[in-house]
Coordinates of C-alpha atoms in Angstrom, one line a residue:
M1 CA 10.3 -12.0 -5.0
A2 CA 7.7 -13.3 -7.5
F3 CA 8.5 -10.9 -10.3
S4 CA 11.4 -9.7 -12.3
T5 CA 10.3 -6.4 -13.9
K6 CA 8.4 -3.4 -12.8
E7 CA 5.7 -4.3 -15.3
E8 CA 5.2 -7.7 -13.7
L9 CA 4.9 -6.2 -10.3
L10 CA 2.5 -3.6 -11.6
E11 CA 0.3 -6.4 -13.1
R12 CA 0.5 -8.3 -9.8
I13 CA -0.7 -5.2 -7.9
K14 CA -3.6 -4.8 -10.4
A15 CA -4.5 -8.5 -10.0
V16 CA -4.6 -8.6 -6.2
F17 CA -6.2 -5.2 -5.4
P18 CA -9.9 -4.7 -6.5
D19 CA -10.3 -1.7 -8.6
E20 CA -13.6 -0.3 -7.5
P21 CA -14.9 3.2 -7.5
W22 CA -14.4 5.1 -4.3
P23 CA -17.8 4.6 -2.5
K24 CA -17.5 7.4 0.0
G25 CA -17.4 11.1 -0.6
Q26 CA -14.1 11.5 1.2
V27 CA -10.9 9.6 2.0
T28 CA -10.2 11.5 5.3
S29 CA -12.2 11.4 8.4
D30 CA -14.6 14.3 9.2
C31 CA -11.7 16.8 9.4
D32 CA -12.5 20.2 7.8
C33 CA -8.9 21.4 7.4
Y34 CA -7.8 22.6 4.1
E35 CA -5.4 19.7 3.4
C36 CA -8.1 17.1 4.1
Q37 CA -10.7 19.0 1.9
E38 CA -8.1 19.1 -0.9
C39 CA -7.4 15.4 -0.6
N40 CA -11.1 14.5 -0.6
E41 CA -11.7 16.6 -3.7
A42 CA -8.6 15.1 -5.5
V43 CA -9.7 11.5 -5.2
K44 CA -13.4 11.9 -5.1
G45 CA -15.1 9.4 -7.5
H46 CA -11.8 7.9 -8.7
R47 CA -10.9 4.2 -8.9
W48 CA -7.4 3.7 -7.5
S49 CA -6.2 2.8 -11.1
E50 CA -7.2 6.3 -12.2
I51 CA -4.9 8.1 -9.8
T52 CA -1.9 9.2 -11.9
P53 CA 1.6 9.7 -10.7
Q54 CA 1.1 13.5 -11.1
L55 CA -2.0 13.3 -8.8
A56 CA -0.2 11.1 -6.3
C57 CA 2.7 13.6 -6.2
R58 CA 0.5 16.6 -5.8
Y59 CA -1.7 15.1 -3.1
Y60 CA 0.9 12.9 -1.5
K61 CA -0.5 13.8 2.0
C62 CA -3.7 11.9 1.2
I63 CA -2.3 8.5 2.1
S64 CA -1.3 9.7 5.6
L65 CA -4.4 11.8 6.2
A66 CA -6.8 9.1 5.0
D67 CA -9.0 7.2 7.3
D68 CA -8.7 3.4 7.3
Q69 CA -11.1 2.9 4.3
G70 CA -9.4 5.7 2.4
F71 CA -6.0 4.2 3.1
R72 CA -7.2 0.8 1.7
H73 CA -8.4 2.5 -1.4
L74 CA -5.3 4.6 -2.0
L75 CA -2.6 2.0 -1.1
P76 CA -2.5 0.3 -4.5
A77 CA -2.6 3.6 -6.3
F78 CA 0.5 4.9 -4.5
M79 CA 2.3 1.6 -5.0
S80 CA 1.5 1.6 -8.7
C81 CA 2.3 5.3 -9.2
A82 CA 5.7 4.8 -7.7
L83 CA 6.4 2.0 -10.2
I84 CA 5.1 4.0 -13.1
D85 CA 7.1 7.2 -12.5
C86 CA 9.5 6.9 -9.6
A87 CA 10.9 10.4 -10.1
E88 CA 7.4 12.0 -10.0
T89 CA 6.3 10.0 -7.0
D90 CA 9.4 10.0 -4.8
V91 CA 7.2 11.0 -1.9
A92 CA 5.1 7.8 -2.1
V93 CA 7.3 5.7 0.1
Q94 CA 7.8 8.6 2.6
S95 CA 4.1 9.2 2.7
L96 CA 3.4 5.5 3.3
A97 CA 6.1 5.4 6.1
W98 CA 4.5 8.5 7.7
A99 CA 1.1 6.7 7.7
Y100 CA 2.7 4.0 9.9
L101 CA 4.9 6.2 12.0
S102 CA 2.1 8.8 12.7
H103 CA -0.3 8.9 15.6
K104 CA -2.8 6.8 13.5
G105 CA -0.7 3.7 14.1
R106 CA -1.8 2.1 10.8
S107 CA -2.6 -1.6 10.6
I108 CA -2.7 -3.5 7.4
D109 CA -4.6 -6.4 8.8
F110 CA -7.1 -5.7 6.0
L111 CA -4.8 -7.1 3.4
T112 CA -5.2 -10.5 2.0
R113 CA -2.2 -12.7 1.8
P114 CA -1.6 -12.0 -1.9
Q115 CA -1.9 -8.2 -1.2
A116 CA 0.5 -8.4 1.7
E117 CA 3.0 -10.3 -0.5
A118 CA 2.6 -7.7 -3.2
L119 CA 3.3 -4.9 -0.7
C120 CA 6.4 -6.7 0.5
D121 CA 7.6 -7.2 -3.0
W122 CA 6.9 -3.5 -3.8
L123 CA 8.9 -2.5 -0.7
E124 CA 11.8 -4.8 -1.9
W125 CA 11.6 -3.2 -5.3
N126 CA 11.8 0.3 -3.7
L127 CA 14.9 -0.8 -1.7
R128 CA 16.7 -1.9 -4.9
D129 CA 15.4 0.8 -7.3
E130 CA 18.3 2.4 -9.0
E131 CA 16.3 5.2 -10.7
L132 CA 16.6 7.5 -7.7
E133 CA 19.2 10.2 -7.4
H134 CA 21.9 9.5 -4.8
D135 CA 20.7 12.2 -2.4
E136 CA 17.1 10.9 -2.5
W137 CA 18.2 7.3 -2.1
K138 CA 19.3 7.5 1.6
E139 CA 15.9 8.8 2.8
H140 CA 14.0 6.6 0.4
Q141 CA 16.0 3.5 1.5
D142 CA 15.5 4.3 5.2
H143 CA 11.7 4.6 4.9
G144 CA 11.5 1.5 2.6
S145 CA 13.7 -0.5 5.0
F146 CA 11.5 0.5 8.0
L147 CA 8.3 -0.5 6.1
Q148 CA 9.7 -3.7 4.8
K149 CA 10.8 -4.8 8.3
W150 CA 7.4 -3.8 9.6
V151 CA 5.5 -5.6 6.9
L152 CA 7.6 -8.7 7.1
K153 CA 7.3 -8.9 10.9
K154 CA 3.7 -8.0 11.3
V155 CA 1.9 -9.0 8.2
R156 CA 3.7 -12.0 6.9
T157 CA 4.1 -13.5 10.3
K158 CA 0.4 -12.8 11.1
N159 CA -0.8 -14.0 7.8
D160 CA 1.3 -17.2 7.9
R161 CA -0.1 -18.0 11.4
M162 CA -3.7 -17.3 10.1
W163 CA -3.2 -19.4 7.0
A164 CA -1.7 -22.2 9.1
R165 CA -4.7 -22.1 11.4
L166 CA -7.1 -22.1 8.5
E167 CA -5.3 -25.1 6.9
K168 CA -5.5 -26.9 10.3
L169 CA -9.2 -26.2 10.5
R170 CA -9.7 -27.5 7.0
E171 CA -7.8 -30.7 7.8
E172 CA -9.9 -31.2 10.9
A173 CA -13.1 -30.6 9.0
S174 CA -12.0 -33.0 6.3
R175 CA -11.3 -35.7 8.9
M176 CA -14.6 -35.1 10.7
S177 CA -16.6 -35.5 7.4
K178 CA -15.0 -38.9 6.7

């Protein structure tokens, strides 16, 4: 882990995820159900940093209902909200897990290496977080453990291979230019 406190991890998330206004009018696909409409209204026009723990708790389904672009926008918000107020956002980890376990089959190939590492560190933080009540801990730990294994296996391995290939290409280009 590259941090020692919640504050350091929160700053790291802020540093690696761009905080841009949500460009689309909705975070979900073209679904017209009540839940999707409610999620779209809740996050409409917000930067991810403007989503409060209270908003994340109330609209926890947004992360699993979101389309891929919406998910990318909401991911750092849910990660940050869980660090800011763990008790208020105890559903953040479960909602993220559902996003990966659901029929959508989420991929996080869109993450940069620093973002993937921040997500791994966030998952590790959630696995060791002692603010949770004992009853909440078991389910929280199960979801966090699943996600951490998934991220470590899929993202870090894939990113490491990608960065190794990129480094090899750079070396080859450097040799060719000499």
